[in-house]
Coordinates of C-alpha atoms in Angstrom, one line a residue:
M1 CA -36.7 160.5 -148.0
K2 CA -38.6 157.7 -146.1
Q3 CA -40.6 160.4 -144.4
I4 CA -41.6 162.0 -147.7
L5 CA -42.6 158.7 -149.2
L6 CA -44.6 157.8 -146.0
A7 CA -46.4 161.1 -146.1
L8 CA -47.2 160.7 -149.8
F9 CA -48.5 157.1 -149.1
V10 CA -50.7 158.3 -146.2
A11 CA -52.0 161.2 -148.3
S12 CA -52.9 158.9 -151.2
I13 CA -54.8 156.5 -148.8
G14 CA -56.7 159.4 -147.4
T15 CA -57.7 160.5 -151.0
I16 CA -58.8 156.9 -151.8
G17 CA -60.9 156.8 -148.6
L18 CA -62.5 160.1 -149.4
A19 CA -63.4 159.0 -152.9
Q20 CA -65.0 155.8 -151.6
K21 CA -66.8 157.7 -148.9
A22 CA -68.5 159.9 -151.4
A23 CA -69.5 157.0 -153.7
W24 CA -73.2 156.9 -154.5
R25 CA -75.3 153.7 -154.1
Q26 CA -78.9 152.7 -154.4
A27 CA -80.8 153.7 -151.2
S28 CA -82.6 150.9 -149.4
D29 CA -86.4 150.8 -148.8
T30 CA -85.8 151.4 -145.1
E31 CA -83.7 154.5 -145.8
L32 CA -86.2 155.8 -148.3
A33 CA -89.1 155.3 -145.8
S34 CA -87.2 157.3 -143.1
L35 CA -86.4 160.1 -145.5
L36 CA -89.5 160.5 -147.7
P37 CA -92.8 161.8 -146.1
A38 CA -96.0 159.8 -146.2
R39 CA -97.7 163.1 -147.0
A40 CA -95.5 165.5 -149.0
P41 CA -95.7 169.2 -148.4
V42 CA -96.8 170.7 -151.7
I43 CA -97.6 174.5 -151.6
K44 CA -100.5 174.6 -149.1
E45 CA -101.4 170.9 -149.1
H46 CA -99.9 167.7 -147.8
I47 CA -100.3 165.2 -150.6
E48 CA -100.1 161.4 -150.0
T49 CA -97.2 159.6 -151.5
E50 CA -97.1 156.0 -152.9
M51 CA -94.1 154.6 -150.9
R52 CA -93.8 151.5 -153.0
T53 CA -92.7 153.7 -155.9
A54 CA -89.9 155.4 -153.9
S55 CA -86.4 155.4 -155.4
G56 CA -83.2 157.1 -154.5
I57 CA -79.5 157.2 -154.1
V58 CA -77.3 158.0 -151.1
D59 CA -73.6 158.9 -150.9
G60 CA -71.0 157.9 -148.2
R61 CA -71.8 161.1 -146.3
G62 CA -75.5 160.2 -145.9
R63 CA -76.8 162.7 -148.5
Y64 CA -79.8 161.6 -150.5
I65 CA -81.4 162.3 -153.8
A66 CA -84.8 160.5 -153.6
G67 CA -88.2 160.7 -155.0
V68 CA -91.7 159.2 -154.8
V69 CA -95.0 159.3 -156.8
L70 CA -97.6 161.7 -155.4
I71 CA -101.3 160.5 -155.2
T72 CA -102.8 163.7 -156.5
A73 CA -106.4 162.8 -157.1
G74 CA -108.6 165.3 -155.5
Y75 CA -105.8 167.8 -154.8
S76 CA -105.1 171.1 -156.7
A77 CA -101.8 169.6 -157.8
E78 CA -103.6 167.0 -160.0
G79 CA -102.3 167.2 -163.5
K80 CA -99.5 169.7 -162.5
Y81 CA -97.2 167.5 -160.4
S82 CA -96.8 163.7 -160.3
H83 CA -93.6 163.2 -158.2
F84 CA -92.0 164.6 -155.0
L85 CA -88.2 164.9 -155.0
V86 CA -85.8 165.4 -152.0
V87 CA -82.3 166.7 -153.0
Q88 CA -79.6 166.9 -150.3
S89 CA -76.7 167.4 -152.7
P90 CA -76.6 169.7 -155.7
I91 CA -77.5 168.0 -158.9
K92 CA -78.1 169.1 -162.5
V93 CA -81.0 167.2 -164.1
G94 CA -81.0 167.5 -167.9
G95 CA -79.7 171.1 -167.6
V96 CA -81.8 172.1 -164.6
D97 CA -79.8 173.0 -161.6
L98 CA -81.4 171.8 -158.3
K99 CA -79.9 173.0 -155.0
P100 CA -80.6 171.0 -151.8
G101 CA -84.3 171.2 -151.1
E102 CA -87.7 169.7 -151.9
Y103 CA -89.2 169.7 -155.3
V104 CA -92.2 168.5 -157.2
F105 CA -92.2 167.6 -160.9
G106 CA -94.7 166.7 -163.5
Y107 CA -94.6 166.1 -167.3
T108 CA -96.5 166.1 -170.5
H109 CA -96.0 163.4 -173.1
S110 CA -94.9 164.6 -176.5
G111 CA -94.0 161.8 -179.0
D112 CA -90.8 160.0 -178.0
E113 CA -90.1 162.4 -175.1
L114 CA -91.6 163.8 -171.9
N115 CA -91.5 167.5 -171.3
V116 CA -90.6 167.6 -167.5
H117 CA -91.0 170.7 -165.3
F118 CA -89.4 171.0 -161.9
N119 CA -91.0 173.3 -159.2
E120 CA -90.1 174.2 -155.7
A121 CA -92.4 172.1 -153.5
A122 CA -93.1 174.8 -150.9
T123 CA -94.1 177.6 -153.4
G124 CA -94.8 175.9 -156.7
T125 CA -92.3 178.3 -158.3
L126 CA -90.9 176.9 -161.6
V127 CA -87.2 176.0 -161.4
G128 CA -86.7 174.8 -164.9
T129 CA -87.8 172.4 -167.7
T130 CA -86.1 169.6 -169.5
D131 CA -86.9 166.7 -171.8
A132 CA -86.8 163.0 -170.9
H133 CA -86.1 160.8 -173.8
L134 CA -87.2 157.2 -174.6
I135 CA -84.6 154.7 -173.5
P136 CA -84.8 151.7 -175.9
S137 CA -82.4 149.6 -173.8
I138 CA -84.7 149.7 -170.7
K139 CA -87.3 147.0 -170.9
G140 CA -88.9 147.3 -167.5
V141 CA -91.3 150.2 -167.0
T142 CA -91.2 151.8 -163.6
N143 CA -92.9 154.8 -162.1
L144 CA -89.6 156.3 -160.9
H145 CA -86.1 155.0 -160.7
I146 CA -83.1 157.1 -159.7
W147 CA -80.1 155.1 -160.9
P148 CA -76.7 155.4 -159.1
P149 CA -74.2 157.3 -161.3
A150 CA -71.8 154.3 -161.5
T151 CA -74.6 152.2 -163.1
R152 CA -76.3 154.8 -165.4
A153 CA -76.7 158.5 -164.3
I154 CA -80.4 158.9 -165.2
I155 CA -83.7 159.5 -163.5
Q156 CA -86.1 157.1 -165.1
I157 CA -89.8 157.9 -165.5
G158 CA -91.6 155.0 -167.1
R159 CA -89.6 154.1 -170.2
F160 CA -88.1 157.6 -170.4
G161 CA -84.9 159.0 -168.8
I162 CA -83.3 162.3 -167.9
P163 CA -79.5 162.3 -167.5
Y164 CA -78.1 163.9 -164.4
E165 CA -74.8 165.2 -163.1
L166 CA -73.9 165.3 -159.4
D167 CA -72.1 168.4 -158.0
E168 CA -69.7 166.8 -155.5
K169 CA -69.0 170.1 -153.6

């Protein structure tokens, strides 16, 4: 009986450790600088990024979801894409499934929402579209902020947000 109780105790500690290991937190500036490129590969170009706008989250296994604003002036991507996104763990952003990979996204403003389109960075192929809605509770405007899921599971663009769900596979 003691052995069974001990085994159950050890198993429960292992499960708690695994849950803590997979917890997502805000990525540091240093982590983002080592992950995100200074010049993002977008189709046939390498577009400069604005690293001070970088934001992302990381889990206990070292998987990131991070993005940065593209400086598109003078590139063919101007007007089509505004942000570069690195996904290392499957995520559903407003109904759009993103597998691990590199993406670009842009948006058009329509009233109290943004119509956001996600494309594969390497090919420009459309992956999906979704809407970002005005978030009245957010007072600070930011180019990009990826919130950890424990705080609020949204990707913030300006005063707008897109909810996301992580696939913990």
